[in-house]
Amino acid sequence: MKKSSILIITLLLALSAIAVYFYKHKSGSTTVDKEASNFPVKDTASIDKIFLADKEGKSVLLEKTKEGWMLDKKYHVRPDAITLLLYTIKMVEVQSPISMSGKKNVIKIMSSKSTKIEIYSKEEKIKQYYVGHTTQDHLGTYMLLTNLETGENYADPFVTHIPGFDGFLTTRYNTDELDWRDRLVMSFRPPQLKQIKLELHEMQDSSFVLDLISMQRFSLKNKKGVQISFDEAKLKQYIAYFQNINCEVVLQKNDQLVDSLAKSALPFATLIVTDRNDQQFVCDFFHKQSIQSKNEQYGVNYKYDPDRLFIRYNNGKDYGVAQFYVFGKILQTYKYFIKEK
């Protein structure tokens, strides 16, 4: 065999060996990268507990129970909030890796500003990662996955996103208790109701008591107990308003405003709803002072805010800010029910 042929064969073998080496090395790196970038949990139906904690010491515990998702074992969770988080957990994907030059800075920022999420199924932790800051274009979110076998974080963070969604994901991993709390004030289907009593403290003569004897028989009385004839269609529509009534914001119990409402404010109206089990649900309504900028906007010198009010609900346990758009249809006088001539 000629020396040139031997040389060519040797060179080909060497190149083959080098190719095999790099293929194996690349395959190994791909496996590691795949593990380090495996953020989504596709079977979100199996998730029964989620723990979120940030670097400022705030944390929330979300648990699935027979009564639905609960917050810190005390409050019901907002359905829309938990639905959005579970969707994010399922759909989050890696958008791109981070360059070697940028990785150090990303990790440095995440070490002081990020939110840890722990995801559980049947008391077993199945996923843990850290949600960091957003990219400069606000279309990606930095995340770093934890190796559950070792308990250590993987070396490389990634830029993540949800395909088809233009925006960042940081706010979905919220650690603010009030943002997670269900804002439901009351929800009654008509057959659950026995009596609706509305006391209008500033217009006592307009107060009323509505008794639901059955779904076909009703009684409407004014403050003095005098029977009032009514338009049955209007009355039935009014009863239907009591389903899924939510406030806009839940107020913290240590809020100075809550303290002021509890100690000195007088409600302008009180709603007392009695169900078929004779349980009473009391809700008080308070005026919210008008804002000068809003008066200028409407061109009217309102004494009180025409759009929002304060409420005390859950039988005096909770306070919130509500919209007249939602509660105004409930805050009627007895004249609302009178049949038009």
Short mmCIF file of C-alpha atoms in Angstrom, two decimals:
data_model
loop_
_atom_site.label_atom_id
_atom_site.label_comp_id
_atom_site.label_asym_id
_atom_site.label_seq_id
_atom_site.Cartn_x
_atom_site.Cartn_y
_atom_site.Cartn_z
CA MET A 1 0.00 0.00 0.00
CA LYS A 2 1.31 3.39 -0.89
CA LYS A 3 2.37 5.76 1.86
CA SER A 4 -0.13 8.34 0.61
CA SER A 5 -2.99 5.86 1.04
CA ILE A 6 -1.87 4.95 4.54
CA LEU A 7 -1.66 8.62 5.42
CA ILE A 8 -5.16 9.27 4.12
CA ILE A 9 -6.59 6.28 6.03
CA THR A 10 -4.83 7.39 9.22
CA LEU A 11 -6.13 10.91 8.80
CA LEU A 12 -9.69 9.65 8.25
CA LEU A 13 -9.50 7.47 11.35
CA ALA A 14 -8.24 10.38 13.38
CA LEU A 15 -11.01 12.62 12.11
CA SER A 16 -13.56 9.90 12.87
CA ALA A 17 -12.23 9.56 16.41
CA ILE A 18 -12.40 13.31 16.90
CA ALA A 19 -15.96 13.39 15.52
CA VAL A 20 -17.05 10.59 17.85
CA TYR A 21 -15.49 12.39 20.80
CA PHE A 22 -17.24 15.66 20.06
CA TYR A 23 -20.53 13.88 19.35
CA LYS A 24 -20.42 12.18 22.72
CA HIS A 25 -19.36 15.38 24.41
CA LYS A 26 -22.13 17.30 22.70
CA SER A 27 -24.69 14.62 23.54
CA GLY A 28 -23.66 14.79 27.17
CA SER A 29 -23.99 18.57 27.21
CA THR A 30 -27.39 18.35 25.54
CA THR A 31 -28.61 15.97 28.23
CA VAL A 32 -27.40 18.29 30.98
CA ASP A 33 -28.92 21.31 29.25
CA LYS A 34 -32.20 19.46 28.86
CA GLU A 35 -32.35 18.69 32.58
CA ALA A 36 -31.34 22.23 33.51
CA SER A 37 -34.01 23.72 31.24
CA ASN A 38 -36.91 21.39 32.07
CA PHE A 39 -39.13 24.02 33.70
CA PRO A 40 -42.70 23.01 32.76
CA VAL A 41 -44.95 20.64 34.70
CA LYS A 42 -47.35 19.34 32.10
CA ASP A 43 -49.64 17.43 34.48
CA THR A 44 -50.88 20.39 36.50
CA ALA A 45 -53.95 18.41 37.60
CA SER A 46 -51.66 16.40 39.89
CA ILE A 47 -50.33 19.51 41.64
CA ASP A 48 -51.80 19.91 45.13
CA LYS A 49 -49.43 22.36 46.81
CA ILE A 50 -47.38 25.37 45.72
CA PHE A 51 -45.03 27.40 47.91
CA LEU A 52 -43.75 30.80 46.82
CA ALA A 53 -41.10 32.84 48.67
CA ASP A 54 -39.15 35.95 47.70
CA LYS A 55 -35.92 37.50 48.91
CA GLU A 56 -37.77 40.08 51.01
CA GLY A 57 -39.16 37.43 53.34
CA LYS A 58 -42.69 37.29 51.93
CA SER A 59 -44.19 33.90 51.19
CA VAL A 60 -47.51 32.24 50.39
CA LEU A 61 -48.66 28.65 50.63
CA LEU A 62 -51.31 27.51 48.16
CA GLU A 63 -52.97 24.14 48.82
CA LYS A 64 -55.67 22.24 46.99
CA THR A 65 -58.42 21.05 49.35
CA LYS A 66 -61.95 19.69 49.09
CA GLU A 67 -63.15 23.29 49.40
CA GLY A 68 -60.89 24.42 46.57
CA TRP A 69 -57.50 26.12 46.67
CA MET A 70 -56.68 27.67 50.05
CA LEU A 71 -54.16 30.37 50.96
CA ASP A 72 -52.03 29.84 54.07
CA LYS A 73 -54.72 27.50 55.42
CA LYS A 74 -56.99 30.52 56.10
CA TYR A 75 -58.45 32.06 52.96
CA HIS A 76 -59.88 30.94 49.66
CA VAL A 77 -57.64 31.63 46.67
CA ARG A 78 -58.77 33.80 43.77
CA PRO A 79 -59.82 31.32 41.05
CA ASP A 80 -58.42 33.45 38.24
CA ALA A 81 -55.04 33.82 39.98
CA ILE A 82 -54.47 30.10 40.60
CA THR A 83 -55.70 29.26 37.09
CA LEU A 84 -53.16 31.68 35.61
CA LEU A 85 -50.30 30.33 37.73
CA LEU A 86 -51.07 26.70 36.84
CA TYR A 87 -51.25 27.64 33.18
CA THR A 88 -47.85 29.36 33.48
CA ILE A 89 -46.33 26.35 35.25
CA LYS A 90 -47.55 24.14 32.42
CA MET A 91 -46.62 26.31 29.45
CA VAL A 92 -43.34 28.01 30.45
CA GLU A 93 -40.49 27.16 28.09
CA VAL A 94 -36.91 28.17 27.47
CA GLN A 95 -36.69 31.01 24.99
CA SER A 96 -32.89 31.11 24.80
CA PRO A 97 -29.74 30.28 26.76
CA ILE A 98 -27.62 33.04 28.32
CA SER A 99 -24.18 33.93 27.03
CA MET A 100 -21.18 33.18 29.20
CA SER A 101 -20.48 36.90 29.54
CA GLY A 102 -24.02 37.64 30.71
CA LYS A 103 -24.54 34.63 32.99
CA LYS A 104 -22.51 35.98 35.91
CA ASN A 105 -24.49 39.22 36.05
CA VAL A 106 -27.85 37.42 35.80
CA ILE A 107 -26.96 35.08 38.66
CA LYS A 108 -25.76 38.03 40.76
CA ILE A 109 -29.08 39.86 40.32
CA MET A 110 -31.14 36.71 40.93
CA SER A 111 -29.25 36.01 44.16
CA SER A 112 -30.71 39.20 45.62
CA LYS A 113 -33.96 39.52 43.70
CA SER A 114 -35.92 36.43 42.73
CA THR A 115 -38.83 34.28 43.81
CA LYS A 116 -38.53 30.60 44.62
CA ILE A 117 -41.36 28.29 43.66
CA GLU A 118 -41.77 24.79 45.04
CA ILE A 119 -44.33 22.54 43.37
CA TYR A 120 -45.70 19.42 45.08
CA SER A 121 -47.79 16.43 44.17
CA LYS A 122 -48.97 14.02 46.89
CA GLU A 123 -46.61 15.62 49.43
CA GLU A 124 -43.61 15.10 47.12
CA LYS A 125 -41.70 18.03 45.69
CA ILE A 126 -41.68 17.56 41.93
CA LYS A 127 -40.20 20.86 40.77
CA GLN A 128 -38.31 23.83 42.16
CA TYR A 129 -36.93 26.87 40.39
CA TYR A 130 -36.21 30.55 40.83
CA VAL A 131 -38.00 33.30 38.91
CA GLY A 132 -35.83 36.34 38.35
CA HIS A 133 -36.00 39.68 36.59
CA THR A 134 -37.04 40.41 33.03
CA THR A 135 -34.99 40.88 29.92
CA GLN A 136 -34.42 44.39 28.58
CA ASP A 137 -37.17 44.01 25.99
CA HIS A 138 -39.57 42.72 28.69
CA LEU A 139 -40.39 39.70 26.54
CA GLY A 140 -38.42 37.16 28.56
CA THR A 141 -37.95 36.16 32.19
CA TYR A 142 -34.77 34.77 33.73
CA MET A 143 -35.23 31.46 35.58
CA LEU A 144 -32.92 29.00 37.29
CA LEU A 145 -33.89 25.38 37.91
CA THR A 146 -32.95 23.28 40.96
CA ASN A 147 -31.68 19.71 40.73
CA LEU A 148 -33.99 17.93 43.18
CA GLU A 149 -31.67 14.93 43.47
CA THR A 150 -28.75 16.99 44.75
CA GLY A 151 -30.66 19.95 46.15
CA GLU A 152 -28.30 22.27 44.29
CA ASN A 153 -29.22 24.72 41.56
CA TYR A 154 -28.06 24.02 38.04
CA ALA A 155 -25.19 26.20 36.88
CA ASP A 156 -27.01 27.86 34.00
CA PRO A 157 -30.06 30.12 34.15
CA PHE A 158 -32.21 30.57 31.05
CA VAL A 159 -34.45 33.15 29.45
CA THR A 160 -37.99 31.75 29.54
CA HIS A 161 -41.33 32.68 28.02
CA ILE A 162 -44.71 31.28 27.05
CA PRO A 163 -44.95 30.76 23.29
CA GLY A 164 -47.46 33.15 21.77
CA PHE A 165 -47.45 35.49 24.78
CA ASP A 166 -45.57 38.79 24.48
CA GLY A 167 -44.62 39.76 28.00
CA PHE A 168 -42.80 38.72 31.14
CA LEU A 169 -43.88 36.17 33.73
CA THR A 170 -42.48 37.58 37.00
CA THR A 171 -45.76 39.00 38.29
CA ARG A 172 -47.50 35.64 38.00
CA TYR A 173 -45.28 34.24 40.75
CA ASN A 174 -46.71 36.62 43.33
CA THR A 175 -45.90 36.50 47.06
CA ASP A 176 -48.40 39.16 48.16
CA GLU A 177 -51.09 37.55 50.30
CA LEU A 178 -53.76 40.12 49.42
CA ASP A 179 -53.29 39.55 45.70
CA TRP A 180 -53.99 35.84 46.19
CA ARG A 181 -57.02 36.18 48.43
CA ASP A 182 -60.41 35.51 46.91
CA ARG A 183 -62.36 38.77 46.58
CA LEU A 184 -65.75 37.12 46.73
CA VAL A 185 -68.07 39.00 49.08
CA MET A 186 -71.16 36.88 48.59
CA SER A 187 -72.70 34.45 46.16
CA PHE A 188 -76.22 33.10 46.53
CA ARG A 189 -78.35 31.25 44.04
CA PRO A 190 -82.03 32.32 44.35
CA PRO A 191 -83.17 29.01 45.95
CA GLN A 192 -80.61 29.53 48.74
CA LEU A 193 -82.14 32.83 49.84
CA LYS A 194 -84.72 33.26 52.56
CA GLN A 195 -84.63 36.99 53.26
CA ILE A 196 -82.89 40.13 52.02
CA LYS A 197 -82.96 43.13 54.32
CA LEU A 198 -81.45 46.44 53.24
CA GLU A 199 -81.20 49.21 55.82
CA LEU A 200 -80.49 52.59 54.22
CA HIS A 201 -79.33 54.60 57.22
CA GLU A 202 -79.39 57.93 55.39
CA MET A 203 -82.83 57.22 53.88
CA GLN A 204 -84.58 55.14 56.51
CA ASP A 205 -87.99 55.44 54.88
CA SER A 206 -86.59 53.80 51.72
CA SER A 207 -85.32 50.67 53.48
CA PHE A 208 -87.03 47.34 52.79
CA VAL A 209 -87.32 43.66 53.70
CA LEU A 210 -87.73 41.08 50.95
CA ASP A 211 -88.92 37.62 52.01
CA LEU A 212 -88.60 34.67 49.66
CA ILE A 213 -91.40 32.37 50.78
CA SER A 214 -90.74 30.18 47.75
CA MET A 215 -89.48 30.74 44.22
CA GLN A 216 -93.04 31.66 43.26
CA ARG A 217 -94.13 33.58 46.38
CA PHE A 218 -92.52 36.75 47.67
CA SER A 219 -93.22 39.46 50.21
CA LEU A 220 -91.92 43.03 50.15
CA LYS A 221 -92.28 45.39 53.11
CA ASN A 222 -90.99 48.85 53.88
CA LYS A 223 -89.20 49.90 57.08
CA LYS A 224 -92.52 50.16 58.95
CA GLY A 225 -93.60 46.67 57.93
CA VAL A 226 -96.18 47.85 55.41
CA GLN A 227 -96.68 45.50 52.47
CA ILE A 228 -95.65 46.96 49.11
CA SER A 229 -96.97 45.80 45.76
CA PHE A 230 -94.15 45.00 43.37
CA ASP A 231 -93.19 44.15 39.83
CA GLU A 232 -92.33 40.44 40.03
CA ALA A 233 -89.95 40.61 37.07
CA LYS A 234 -87.93 43.35 38.76
CA LEU A 235 -87.90 41.48 42.03
CA LYS A 236 -86.63 38.27 40.44
CA GLN A 237 -83.95 40.23 38.57
CA TYR A 238 -82.84 41.81 41.85
CA ILE A 239 -82.56 38.40 43.51
CA ALA A 240 -80.36 37.19 40.64
CA TYR A 241 -77.87 40.00 41.34
CA PHE A 242 -76.65 38.20 44.47
CA GLN A 243 -74.54 35.68 42.57
CA ASN A 244 -70.75 36.13 42.43
CA ILE A 245 -70.46 39.58 43.99
CA ASN A 246 -66.78 40.57 44.37
CA CYS A 247 -64.94 43.53 45.82
CA GLU A 248 -62.13 45.16 43.87
CA VAL A 249 -59.45 45.17 46.58
CA VAL A 250 -59.10 43.39 49.93
CA LEU A 251 -57.72 45.68 52.64
CA GLN A 252 -55.13 44.54 55.17
CA LYS A 253 -56.41 44.29 58.72
CA ASN A 254 -53.49 46.36 60.04
CA ASP A 255 -54.20 49.10 57.49
CA GLN A 256 -54.79 52.51 59.09
CA LEU A 257 -57.85 52.93 56.91
CA VAL A 258 -59.38 49.71 58.27
CA ASP A 259 -58.73 50.91 61.81
CA SER A 260 -60.45 54.20 61.04
CA LEU A 261 -63.48 52.50 59.47
CA ALA A 262 -63.80 50.10 62.40
CA LYS A 263 -63.58 52.75 65.10
CA SER A 264 -65.35 55.82 63.83
CA ALA A 265 -67.00 55.44 60.44
CA LEU A 266 -70.75 55.03 60.18
CA PRO A 267 -72.13 52.92 57.31
CA PHE A 268 -74.61 54.56 54.98
CA ALA A 269 -76.22 51.16 54.36
CA THR A 270 -76.30 47.66 55.88
CA LEU A 271 -77.29 44.54 53.97
CA ILE A 272 -78.40 41.46 55.90
CA VAL A 273 -78.90 38.30 53.86
CA THR A 274 -80.44 35.21 55.49
CA ASP A 275 -80.16 31.84 53.78
CA ARG A 276 -82.39 28.76 54.04
CA ASN A 277 -80.27 27.47 56.95
CA ASP A 278 -81.03 30.68 58.85
CA GLN A 279 -77.43 31.83 58.60
CA GLN A 280 -77.03 35.59 58.32
CA PHE A 281 -74.47 37.38 56.17
CA VAL A 282 -73.95 41.04 57.03
CA CYS A 283 -72.31 43.61 54.79
CA ASP A 284 -71.84 47.30 55.69
CA PHE A 285 -71.25 50.03 53.13
CA PHE A 286 -69.23 53.21 53.76
CA HIS A 287 -68.73 56.34 51.69
CA LYS A 288 -65.33 56.96 50.16
CA GLN A 289 -64.27 60.57 50.04
CA SER A 290 -64.19 62.10 46.59
CA ILE A 291 -60.95 62.94 44.82
CA GLN A 292 -60.48 66.44 43.43
CA SER A 293 -59.03 65.16 40.17
CA LYS A 294 -62.11 62.98 39.66
CA ASN A 295 -64.43 65.92 40.34
CA GLU A 296 -62.54 67.92 37.75
CA GLN A 297 -62.77 65.00 35.33
CA TYR A 298 -66.56 64.71 35.73
CA GLY A 299 -67.16 68.43 36.12
CA VAL A 300 -69.20 67.80 39.27
CA ASN A 301 -68.30 68.64 42.86
CA TYR A 302 -69.05 65.23 44.40
CA LYS A 303 -68.92 64.93 48.19
CA TYR A 304 -68.21 61.21 47.92
CA ASP A 305 -66.51 59.09 45.31
CA PRO A 306 -69.18 58.25 42.69
CA ASP A 307 -67.31 55.16 41.49
CA ARG A 308 -66.08 53.38 44.61
CA LEU A 309 -67.00 52.72 48.22
CA PHE A 310 -65.69 50.82 51.23
CA ILE A 311 -67.33 47.64 52.46
CA ARG A 312 -67.14 45.53 55.62
CA TYR A 313 -68.13 41.95 54.92
CA ASN A 314 -67.77 38.37 56.13
CA ASN A 315 -69.79 39.41 59.18
CA GLY A 316 -67.37 42.18 60.11
CA LYS A 317 -64.15 40.22 59.63
CA ASP A 318 -62.96 41.72 56.35
CA TYR A 319 -62.79 45.10 54.64
CA GLY A 320 -62.43 46.01 51.00
CA VAL A 321 -62.82 48.58 48.26
CA ALA A 322 -65.74 47.96 45.92
CA GLN A 323 -67.20 49.46 42.76
CA PHE A 324 -70.64 51.02 42.58
CA TYR A 325 -70.83 49.37 39.17
CA VAL A 326 -71.02 46.03 41.02
CA PHE A 327 -72.87 46.94 44.21
CA GLY A 328 -75.03 49.78 42.95
CA LYS A 329 -77.61 47.38 41.53
CA ILE A 330 -78.04 45.92 45.04
CA LEU A 331 -78.22 49.25 46.85
CA GLN A 332 -81.76 50.08 45.76
CA THR A 333 -84.70 51.65 47.55
CA TYR A 334 -88.07 49.87 47.78
CA LYS A 335 -89.30 52.12 44.98
CA TYR A 336 -87.12 50.15 42.56
CA PHE A 337 -89.56 47.24 42.80
CA ILE A 338 -92.76 49.21 42.19
CA LYS A 339 -94.43 48.48 38.88
CA GLU A 340 -94.32 51.43 36.53
CA LYS A 341 -97.71 52.83 35.55
#
